[in-house]
GROMACS .gro file of C-alpha atoms in nm:
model
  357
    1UNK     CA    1  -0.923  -2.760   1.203
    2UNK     CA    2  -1.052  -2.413   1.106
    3UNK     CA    3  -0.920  -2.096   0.951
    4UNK     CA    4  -0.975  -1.709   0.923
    5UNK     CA    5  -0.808  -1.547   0.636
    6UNK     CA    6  -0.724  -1.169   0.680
    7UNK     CA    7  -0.693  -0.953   0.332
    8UNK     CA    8  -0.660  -0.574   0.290
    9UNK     CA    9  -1.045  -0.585   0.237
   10UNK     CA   10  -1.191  -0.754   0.510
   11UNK     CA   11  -1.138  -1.079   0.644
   12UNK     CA   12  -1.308  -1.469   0.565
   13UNK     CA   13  -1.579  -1.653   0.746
   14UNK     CA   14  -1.435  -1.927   0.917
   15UNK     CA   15  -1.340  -2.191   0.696
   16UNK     CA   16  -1.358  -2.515   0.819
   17UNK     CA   17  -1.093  -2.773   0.671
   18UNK     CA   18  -1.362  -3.030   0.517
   19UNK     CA   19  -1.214  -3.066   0.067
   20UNK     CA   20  -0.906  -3.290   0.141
   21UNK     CA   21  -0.761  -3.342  -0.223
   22UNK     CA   22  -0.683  -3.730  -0.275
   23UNK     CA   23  -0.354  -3.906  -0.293
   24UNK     CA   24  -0.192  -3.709   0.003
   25UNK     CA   25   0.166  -3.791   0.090
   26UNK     CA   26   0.261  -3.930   0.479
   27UNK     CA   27   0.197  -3.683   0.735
   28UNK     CA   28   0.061  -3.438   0.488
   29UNK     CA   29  -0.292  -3.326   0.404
   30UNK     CA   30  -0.422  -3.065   0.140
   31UNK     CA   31  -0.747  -2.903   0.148
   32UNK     CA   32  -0.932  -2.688  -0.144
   33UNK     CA   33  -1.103  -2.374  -0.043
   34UNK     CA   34  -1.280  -2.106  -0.197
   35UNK     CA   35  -1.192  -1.745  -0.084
   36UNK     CA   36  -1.439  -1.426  -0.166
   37UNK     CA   37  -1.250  -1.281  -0.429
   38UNK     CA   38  -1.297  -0.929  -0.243
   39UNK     CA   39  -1.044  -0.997   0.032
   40UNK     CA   40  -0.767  -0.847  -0.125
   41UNK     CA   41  -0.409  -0.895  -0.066
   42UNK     CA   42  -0.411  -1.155   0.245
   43UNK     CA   43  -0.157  -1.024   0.520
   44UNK     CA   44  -0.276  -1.294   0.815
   45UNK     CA   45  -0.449  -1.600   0.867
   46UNK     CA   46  -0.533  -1.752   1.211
   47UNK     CA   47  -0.518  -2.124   1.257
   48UNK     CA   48  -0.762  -2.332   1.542
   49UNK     CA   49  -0.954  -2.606   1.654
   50UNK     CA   50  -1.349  -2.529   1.610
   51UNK     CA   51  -1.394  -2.714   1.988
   52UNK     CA   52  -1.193  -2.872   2.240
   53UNK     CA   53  -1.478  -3.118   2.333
   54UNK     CA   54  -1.361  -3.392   2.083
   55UNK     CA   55  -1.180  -3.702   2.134
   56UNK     CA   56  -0.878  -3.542   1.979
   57UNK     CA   57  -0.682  -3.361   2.274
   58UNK     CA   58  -0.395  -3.221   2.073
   59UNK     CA   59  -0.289  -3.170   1.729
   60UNK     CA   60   0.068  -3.132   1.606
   61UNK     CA   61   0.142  -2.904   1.312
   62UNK     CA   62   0.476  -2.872   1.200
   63UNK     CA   63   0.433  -2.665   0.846
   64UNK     CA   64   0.203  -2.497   0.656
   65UNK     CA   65   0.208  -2.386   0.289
   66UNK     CA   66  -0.084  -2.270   0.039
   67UNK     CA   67  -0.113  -2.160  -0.310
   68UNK     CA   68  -0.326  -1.918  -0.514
   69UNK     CA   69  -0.434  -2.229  -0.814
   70UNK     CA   70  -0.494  -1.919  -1.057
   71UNK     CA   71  -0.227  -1.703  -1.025
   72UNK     CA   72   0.035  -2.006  -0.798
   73UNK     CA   73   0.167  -1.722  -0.623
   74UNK     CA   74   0.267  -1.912  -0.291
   75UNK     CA   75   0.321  -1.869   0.057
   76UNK     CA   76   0.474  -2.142   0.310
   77UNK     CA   77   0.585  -2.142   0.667
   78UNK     CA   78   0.749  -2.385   0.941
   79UNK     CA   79   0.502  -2.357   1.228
   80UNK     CA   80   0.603  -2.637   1.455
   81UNK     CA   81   0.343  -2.580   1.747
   82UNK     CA   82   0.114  -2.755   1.902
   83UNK     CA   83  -0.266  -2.707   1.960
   84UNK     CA   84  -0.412  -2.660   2.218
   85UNK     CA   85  -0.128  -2.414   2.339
   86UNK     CA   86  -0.173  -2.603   2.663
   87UNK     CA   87  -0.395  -2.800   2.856
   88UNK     CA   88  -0.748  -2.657   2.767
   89UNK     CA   89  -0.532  -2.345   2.621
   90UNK     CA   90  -0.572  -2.080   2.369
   91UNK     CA   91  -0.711  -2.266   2.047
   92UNK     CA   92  -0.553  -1.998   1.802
   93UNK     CA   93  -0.213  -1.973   1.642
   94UNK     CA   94  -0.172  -1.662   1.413
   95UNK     CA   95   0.108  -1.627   1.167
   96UNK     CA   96   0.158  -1.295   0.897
   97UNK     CA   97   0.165  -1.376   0.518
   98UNK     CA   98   0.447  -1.266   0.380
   99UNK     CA   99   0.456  -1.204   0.006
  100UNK     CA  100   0.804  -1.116  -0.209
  101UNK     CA  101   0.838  -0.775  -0.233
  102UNK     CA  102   0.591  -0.679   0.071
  103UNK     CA  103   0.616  -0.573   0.392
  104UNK     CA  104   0.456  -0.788   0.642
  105UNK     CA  105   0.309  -0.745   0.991
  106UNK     CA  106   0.496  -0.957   1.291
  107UNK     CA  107   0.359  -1.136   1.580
  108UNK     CA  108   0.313  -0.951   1.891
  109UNK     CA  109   0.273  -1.064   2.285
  110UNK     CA  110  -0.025  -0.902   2.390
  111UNK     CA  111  -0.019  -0.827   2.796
  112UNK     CA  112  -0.371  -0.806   2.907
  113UNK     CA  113  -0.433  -0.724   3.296
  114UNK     CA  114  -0.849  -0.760   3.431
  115UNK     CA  115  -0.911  -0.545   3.687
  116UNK     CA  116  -1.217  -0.697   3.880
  117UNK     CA  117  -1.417  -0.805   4.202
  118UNK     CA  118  -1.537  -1.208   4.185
  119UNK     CA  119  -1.423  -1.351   3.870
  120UNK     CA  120  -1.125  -1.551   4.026
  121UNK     CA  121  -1.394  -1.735   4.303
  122UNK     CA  122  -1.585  -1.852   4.017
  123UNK     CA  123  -1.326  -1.940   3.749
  124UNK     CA  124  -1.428  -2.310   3.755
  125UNK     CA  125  -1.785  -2.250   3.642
  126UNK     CA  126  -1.734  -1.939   3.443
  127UNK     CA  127  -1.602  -1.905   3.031
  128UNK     CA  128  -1.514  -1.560   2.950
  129UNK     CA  129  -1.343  -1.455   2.657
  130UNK     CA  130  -1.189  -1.155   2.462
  131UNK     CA  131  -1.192  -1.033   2.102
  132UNK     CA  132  -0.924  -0.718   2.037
  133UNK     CA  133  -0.988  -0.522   1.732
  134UNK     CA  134  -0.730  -0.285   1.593
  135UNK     CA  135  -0.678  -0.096   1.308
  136UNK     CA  136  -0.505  -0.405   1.151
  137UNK     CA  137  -0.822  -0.631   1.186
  138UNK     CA  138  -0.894  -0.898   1.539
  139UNK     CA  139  -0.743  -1.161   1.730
  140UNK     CA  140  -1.056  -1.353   1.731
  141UNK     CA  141  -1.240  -1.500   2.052
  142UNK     CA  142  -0.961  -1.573   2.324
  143UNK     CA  143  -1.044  -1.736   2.634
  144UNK     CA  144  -0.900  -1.544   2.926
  145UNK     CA  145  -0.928  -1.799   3.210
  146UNK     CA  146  -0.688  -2.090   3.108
  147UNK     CA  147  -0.373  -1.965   3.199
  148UNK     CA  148  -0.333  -1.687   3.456
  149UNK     CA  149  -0.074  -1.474   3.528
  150UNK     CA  150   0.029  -1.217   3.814
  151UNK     CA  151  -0.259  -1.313   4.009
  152UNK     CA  152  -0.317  -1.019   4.303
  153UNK     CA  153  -0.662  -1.063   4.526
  154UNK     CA  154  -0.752  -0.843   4.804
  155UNK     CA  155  -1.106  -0.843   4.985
  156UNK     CA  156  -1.307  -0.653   4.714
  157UNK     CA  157  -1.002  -0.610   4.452
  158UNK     CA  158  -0.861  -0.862   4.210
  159UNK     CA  159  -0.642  -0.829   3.880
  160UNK     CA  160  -0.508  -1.130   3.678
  161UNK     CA  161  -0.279  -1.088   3.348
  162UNK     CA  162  -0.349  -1.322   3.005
  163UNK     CA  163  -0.089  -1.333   2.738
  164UNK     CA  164  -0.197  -1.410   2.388
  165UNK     CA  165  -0.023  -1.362   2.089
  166UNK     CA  166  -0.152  -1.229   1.735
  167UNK     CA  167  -0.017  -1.045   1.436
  168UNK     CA  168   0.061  -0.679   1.578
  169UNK     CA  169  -0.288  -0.501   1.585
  170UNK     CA  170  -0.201  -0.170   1.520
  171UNK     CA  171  -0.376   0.154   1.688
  172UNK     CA  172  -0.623  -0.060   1.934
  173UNK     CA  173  -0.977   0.029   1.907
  174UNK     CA  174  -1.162  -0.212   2.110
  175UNK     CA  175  -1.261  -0.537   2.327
  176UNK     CA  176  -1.570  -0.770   2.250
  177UNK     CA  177  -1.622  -0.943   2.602
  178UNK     CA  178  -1.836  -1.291   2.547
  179UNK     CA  179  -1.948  -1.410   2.931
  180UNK     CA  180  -2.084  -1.755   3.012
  181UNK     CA  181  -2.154  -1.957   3.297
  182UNK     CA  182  -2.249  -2.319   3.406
  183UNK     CA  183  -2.410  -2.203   3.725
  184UNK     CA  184  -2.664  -1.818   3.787
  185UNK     CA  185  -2.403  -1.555   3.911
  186UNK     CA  186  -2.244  -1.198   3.901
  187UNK     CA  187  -1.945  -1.099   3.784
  188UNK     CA  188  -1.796  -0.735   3.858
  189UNK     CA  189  -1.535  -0.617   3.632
  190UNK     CA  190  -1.369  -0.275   3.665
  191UNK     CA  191  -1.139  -0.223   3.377
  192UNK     CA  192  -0.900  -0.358   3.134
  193UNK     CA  193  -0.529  -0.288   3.051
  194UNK     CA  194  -0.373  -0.399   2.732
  195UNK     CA  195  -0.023  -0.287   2.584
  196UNK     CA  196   0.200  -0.481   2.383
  197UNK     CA  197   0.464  -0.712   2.672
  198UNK     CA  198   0.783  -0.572   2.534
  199UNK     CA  199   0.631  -0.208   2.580
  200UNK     CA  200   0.588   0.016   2.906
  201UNK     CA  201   0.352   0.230   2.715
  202UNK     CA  202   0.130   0.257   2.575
  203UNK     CA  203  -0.143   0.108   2.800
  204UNK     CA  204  -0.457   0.108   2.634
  205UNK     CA  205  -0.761   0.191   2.891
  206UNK     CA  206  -1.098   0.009   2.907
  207UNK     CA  207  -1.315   0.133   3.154
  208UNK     CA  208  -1.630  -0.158   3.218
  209UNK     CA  209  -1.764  -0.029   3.508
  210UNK     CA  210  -2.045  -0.294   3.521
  211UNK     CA  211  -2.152  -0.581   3.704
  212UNK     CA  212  -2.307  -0.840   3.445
  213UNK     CA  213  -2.576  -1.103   3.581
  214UNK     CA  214  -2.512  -1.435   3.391
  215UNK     CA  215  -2.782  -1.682   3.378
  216UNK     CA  216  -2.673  -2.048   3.309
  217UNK     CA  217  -3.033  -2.135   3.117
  218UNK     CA  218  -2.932  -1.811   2.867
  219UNK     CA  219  -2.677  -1.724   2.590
  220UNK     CA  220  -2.359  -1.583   2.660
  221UNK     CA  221  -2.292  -1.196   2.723
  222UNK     CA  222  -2.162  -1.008   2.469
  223UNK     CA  223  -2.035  -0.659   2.570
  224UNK     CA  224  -1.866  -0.416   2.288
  225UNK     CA  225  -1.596  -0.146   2.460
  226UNK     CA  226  -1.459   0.108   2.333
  227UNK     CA  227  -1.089   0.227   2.438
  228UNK     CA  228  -1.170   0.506   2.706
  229UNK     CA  229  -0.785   0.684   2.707
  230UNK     CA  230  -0.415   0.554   2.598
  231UNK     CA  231  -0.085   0.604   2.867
  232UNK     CA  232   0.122   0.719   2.622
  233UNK     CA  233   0.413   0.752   2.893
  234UNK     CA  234   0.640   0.961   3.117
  235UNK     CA  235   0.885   1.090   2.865
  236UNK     CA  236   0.602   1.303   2.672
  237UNK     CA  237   0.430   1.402   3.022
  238UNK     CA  238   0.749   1.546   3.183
  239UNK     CA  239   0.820   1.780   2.864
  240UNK     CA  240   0.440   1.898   2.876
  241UNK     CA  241   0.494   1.915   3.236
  242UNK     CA  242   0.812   2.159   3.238
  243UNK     CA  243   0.622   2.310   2.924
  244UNK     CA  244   0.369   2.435   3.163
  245UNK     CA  245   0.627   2.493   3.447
  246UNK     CA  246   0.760   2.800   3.228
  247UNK     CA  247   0.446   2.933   3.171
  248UNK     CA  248   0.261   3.182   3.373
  249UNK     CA  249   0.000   3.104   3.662
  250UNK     CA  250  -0.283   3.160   3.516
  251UNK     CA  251  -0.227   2.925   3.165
  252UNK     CA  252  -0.124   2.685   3.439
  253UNK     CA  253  -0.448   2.673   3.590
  254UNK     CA  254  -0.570   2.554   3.205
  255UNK     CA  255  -0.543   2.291   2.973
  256UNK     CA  256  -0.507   2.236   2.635
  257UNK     CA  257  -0.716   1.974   2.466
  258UNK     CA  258  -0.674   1.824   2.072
  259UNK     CA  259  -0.940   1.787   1.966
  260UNK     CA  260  -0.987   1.533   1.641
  261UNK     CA  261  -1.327   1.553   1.422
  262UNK     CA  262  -1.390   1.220   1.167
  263UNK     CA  263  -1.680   1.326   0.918
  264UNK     CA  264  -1.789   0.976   0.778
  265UNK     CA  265  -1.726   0.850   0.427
  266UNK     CA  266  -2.100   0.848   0.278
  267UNK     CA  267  -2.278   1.008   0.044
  268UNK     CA  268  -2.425   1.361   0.217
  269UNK     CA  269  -2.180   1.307   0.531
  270UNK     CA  270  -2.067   1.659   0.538
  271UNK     CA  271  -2.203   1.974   0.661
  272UNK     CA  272  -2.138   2.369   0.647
  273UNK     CA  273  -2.348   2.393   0.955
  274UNK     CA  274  -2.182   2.554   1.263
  275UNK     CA  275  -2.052   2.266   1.470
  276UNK     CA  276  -2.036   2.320   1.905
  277UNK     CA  277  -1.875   2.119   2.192
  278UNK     CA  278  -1.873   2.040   2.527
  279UNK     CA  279  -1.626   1.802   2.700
  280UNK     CA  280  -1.737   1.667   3.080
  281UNK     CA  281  -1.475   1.526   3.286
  282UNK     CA  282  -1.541   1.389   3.680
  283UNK     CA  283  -1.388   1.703   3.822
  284UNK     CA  284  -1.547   1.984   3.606
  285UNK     CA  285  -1.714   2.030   3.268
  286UNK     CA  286  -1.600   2.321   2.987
  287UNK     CA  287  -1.814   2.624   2.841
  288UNK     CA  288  -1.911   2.569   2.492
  289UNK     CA  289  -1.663   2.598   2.202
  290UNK     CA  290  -1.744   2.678   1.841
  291UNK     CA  291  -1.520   2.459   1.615
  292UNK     CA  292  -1.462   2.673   1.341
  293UNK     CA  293  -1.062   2.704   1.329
  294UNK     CA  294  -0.980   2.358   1.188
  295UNK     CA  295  -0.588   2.327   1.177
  296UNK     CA  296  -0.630   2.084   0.862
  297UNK     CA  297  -0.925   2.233   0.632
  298UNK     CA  298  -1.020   2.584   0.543
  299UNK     CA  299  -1.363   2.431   0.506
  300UNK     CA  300  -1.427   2.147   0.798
  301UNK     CA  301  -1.588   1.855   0.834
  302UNK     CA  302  -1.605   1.734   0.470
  303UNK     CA  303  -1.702   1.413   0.371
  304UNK     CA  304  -1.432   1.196   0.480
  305UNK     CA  305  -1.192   1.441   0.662
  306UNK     CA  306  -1.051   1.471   0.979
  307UNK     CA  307  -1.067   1.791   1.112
  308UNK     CA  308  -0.801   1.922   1.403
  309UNK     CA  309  -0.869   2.152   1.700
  310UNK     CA  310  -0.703   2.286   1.979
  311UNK     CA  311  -0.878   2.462   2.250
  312UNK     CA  312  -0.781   2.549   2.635
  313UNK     CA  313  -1.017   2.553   2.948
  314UNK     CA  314  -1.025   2.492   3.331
  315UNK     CA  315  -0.941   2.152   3.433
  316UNK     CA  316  -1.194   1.911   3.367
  317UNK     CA  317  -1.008   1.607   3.531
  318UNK     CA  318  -1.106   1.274   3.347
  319UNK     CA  319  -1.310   1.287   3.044
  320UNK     CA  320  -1.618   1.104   3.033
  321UNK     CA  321  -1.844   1.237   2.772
  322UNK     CA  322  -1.853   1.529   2.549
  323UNK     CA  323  -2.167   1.690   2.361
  324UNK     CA  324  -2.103   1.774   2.032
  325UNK     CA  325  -2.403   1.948   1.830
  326UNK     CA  326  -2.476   2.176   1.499
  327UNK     CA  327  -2.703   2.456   1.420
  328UNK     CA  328  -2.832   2.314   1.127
  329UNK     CA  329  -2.762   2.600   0.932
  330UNK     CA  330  -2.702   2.550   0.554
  331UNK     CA  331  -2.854   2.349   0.254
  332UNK     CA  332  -2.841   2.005   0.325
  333UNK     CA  333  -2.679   2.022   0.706
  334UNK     CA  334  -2.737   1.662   0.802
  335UNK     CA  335  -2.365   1.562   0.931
  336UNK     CA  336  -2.249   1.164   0.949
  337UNK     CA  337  -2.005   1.191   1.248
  338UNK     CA  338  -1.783   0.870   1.302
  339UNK     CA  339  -1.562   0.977   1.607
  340UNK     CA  340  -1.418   1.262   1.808
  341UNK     CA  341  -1.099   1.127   1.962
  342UNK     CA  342  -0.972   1.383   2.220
  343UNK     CA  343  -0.641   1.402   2.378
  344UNK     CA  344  -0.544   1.638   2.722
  345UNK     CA  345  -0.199   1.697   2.673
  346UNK     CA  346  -0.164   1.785   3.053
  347UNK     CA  347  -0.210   1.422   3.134
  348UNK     CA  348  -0.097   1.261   2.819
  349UNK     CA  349  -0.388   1.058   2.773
  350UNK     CA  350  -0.633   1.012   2.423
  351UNK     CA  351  -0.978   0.981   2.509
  352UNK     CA  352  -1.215   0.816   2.192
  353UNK     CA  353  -1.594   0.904   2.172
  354UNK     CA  354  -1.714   0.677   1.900
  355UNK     CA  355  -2.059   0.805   1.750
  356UNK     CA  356  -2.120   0.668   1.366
  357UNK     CA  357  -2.442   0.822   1.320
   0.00000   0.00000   0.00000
């Protein structure tokens, strides 16, 4: 039995259940552990077996309490699950902490559809798993082949659904693929989808694109990506829709982009250079705008600071990079840039270049 501990700070290593504490009652075991003090308030902890290989198939828990020893504040809960979920199932439970007095996060069904080529033919010999990050910290590694759902295969397309549940994520940010297998192949996968099940929208968008080769003799794949747009859905797109309807033909033919500067939070992040960008999309690509006019800051990209544009071009179709530049103008110009998240409000969708550097 392992645990991950989740504070406001940052979250444990996994801590494997190994102190029991003597003189334990029927049916119930305490373990001592040791916490880094610089976790913070704890808000989630998720709950596993470290391996499924063991002679022990299933294990039955039916409550769960712990206690600070310094300060006994105290936190219990009536699980009553079983682990493995299922026969060679998801290995995680996750449960919110819920302190007096605090607000706490609740446990979402997570909906996530593969979009691929090959991965259902070789399902047998092939481990694949997911990590989601949000802005509320990770589900952890998930295996995505033990329990399918809405299976659909054509000649050269395929797309399978995995439920999971964790504590509610927040704003998504990304998926950690980890790829093994026990025999040499390829796997093609196009995309993901993920959006919470009780939820039409929004579908978060991860574009893969990539075929990996996984040798058997090698360690596993890891693959880091980033969300590429968010669905936000139709209500929003039929008012910018009739929005545009009214307007005249010619500020039809453009589109209005938000665009969203993060300066980094380090020492010497900011700059009073003069700041330039270009957005490509798969239909066109725009002229070069100056980003002088932030809507948030009479003096942009500070350390720290998100800065708001809004600019209108031709149609550029999807987004699928941007440059973004300065003319190092200024004492001390150097600029950290974390992210320019960018969204077309003529398709509703929130594309997120991640740069931290």
């Amino acid at each position: 039995l392992v645990m991950v501990f989740y504070g406001s700070n940052g979250k444990s290593n996994l801590v494997s259940m190994e102190n029991k504490v003597e003189h334990q009652a029927k049916n119930q075991i305490t373990y001592d552990i040791h916490l880094p003090s610089d976790l913070g308030m704890l808000y989630k902890v998720r709950l596993g077996l470290q391996s499924l290989e063991n002679s022990i198939s299933q294990l039955s828990l039916p409550y769960f309490k712990m206690q600070n020893i310094s300060t006994l504040d105290t936190f219990s809960l009536t699980v009553n699950k079983t682990l493995p979920l299922s026969l060679n199932g998801d290995r995680w439970i996750e449960f919110p902490v819920e302190w007096p007095l605090k607000e706490a996060l609740s446990v979402v069904t997570y909906h996530l559809t593969v979009f691929s080529r090959n991965i259902l033919s070789e399902r047998n010999l092939v481990q694949m798993a997911a990590c989601i990050y949000g802005t509320h910290g990770d589900t952890g590694d998930r295996s995505l082949l033990w329990s399918l759902q809405n299976v659909q295969q054509g000649e050269d397309n395929e797309s399978f659904l995995v439920i999971m549940d964790a504590v509610e994520l927040g704003e998504l940010e990304k998926v950690v693929l980890l790829i093994s297998s026990k025999t040499d192949c390829k796997l093609d996968i196009k995309k993901l989808h993920l959006k919470e099940a009780v939820k039409e929208h929004p579908i978060y968008v991860f574009e893969v694109n990539e075929a990996f080769s996984v040798d058997a003799n090698k360690p596993k794949i890891q693959r880091e990506i980033p969300v590429s747009f968010v669905i936000r859905g139709d209500k929003q797109k039929n008012d910018i829709d009739n929005n545009l309807h009214e307007e005249g033909s010619q500020a039809r033919n453009l589109t209005e982009y938000t665009i969203k500067v993060y300066t980094g939070d380090k020492r010497g992040a900011g700059t009073d250079a003069n700041v330039h960008i270009i957005l490509f999309g798969n239909e066109e690509k725009s002229e070069v705008f100056q980003l002088s006019q932030s809507l948030d800051h009479q003096d942009p990209f500070e350390r720290g600071k998100v800065d708001t544009f809004k600019i209108k071009t031709k149609k550029l179709g999807s987004l699928h990079s941007i440059e973004i530049g300065h003319d190092g103008k200024g004492f001390a110009s150097g600029w950290f840039l974390e992210k320019v998240e960018i969204t077309d409000t003529s398709r509703n969708s929130v594309y997120c270049f991640n740069c931290n550097r």
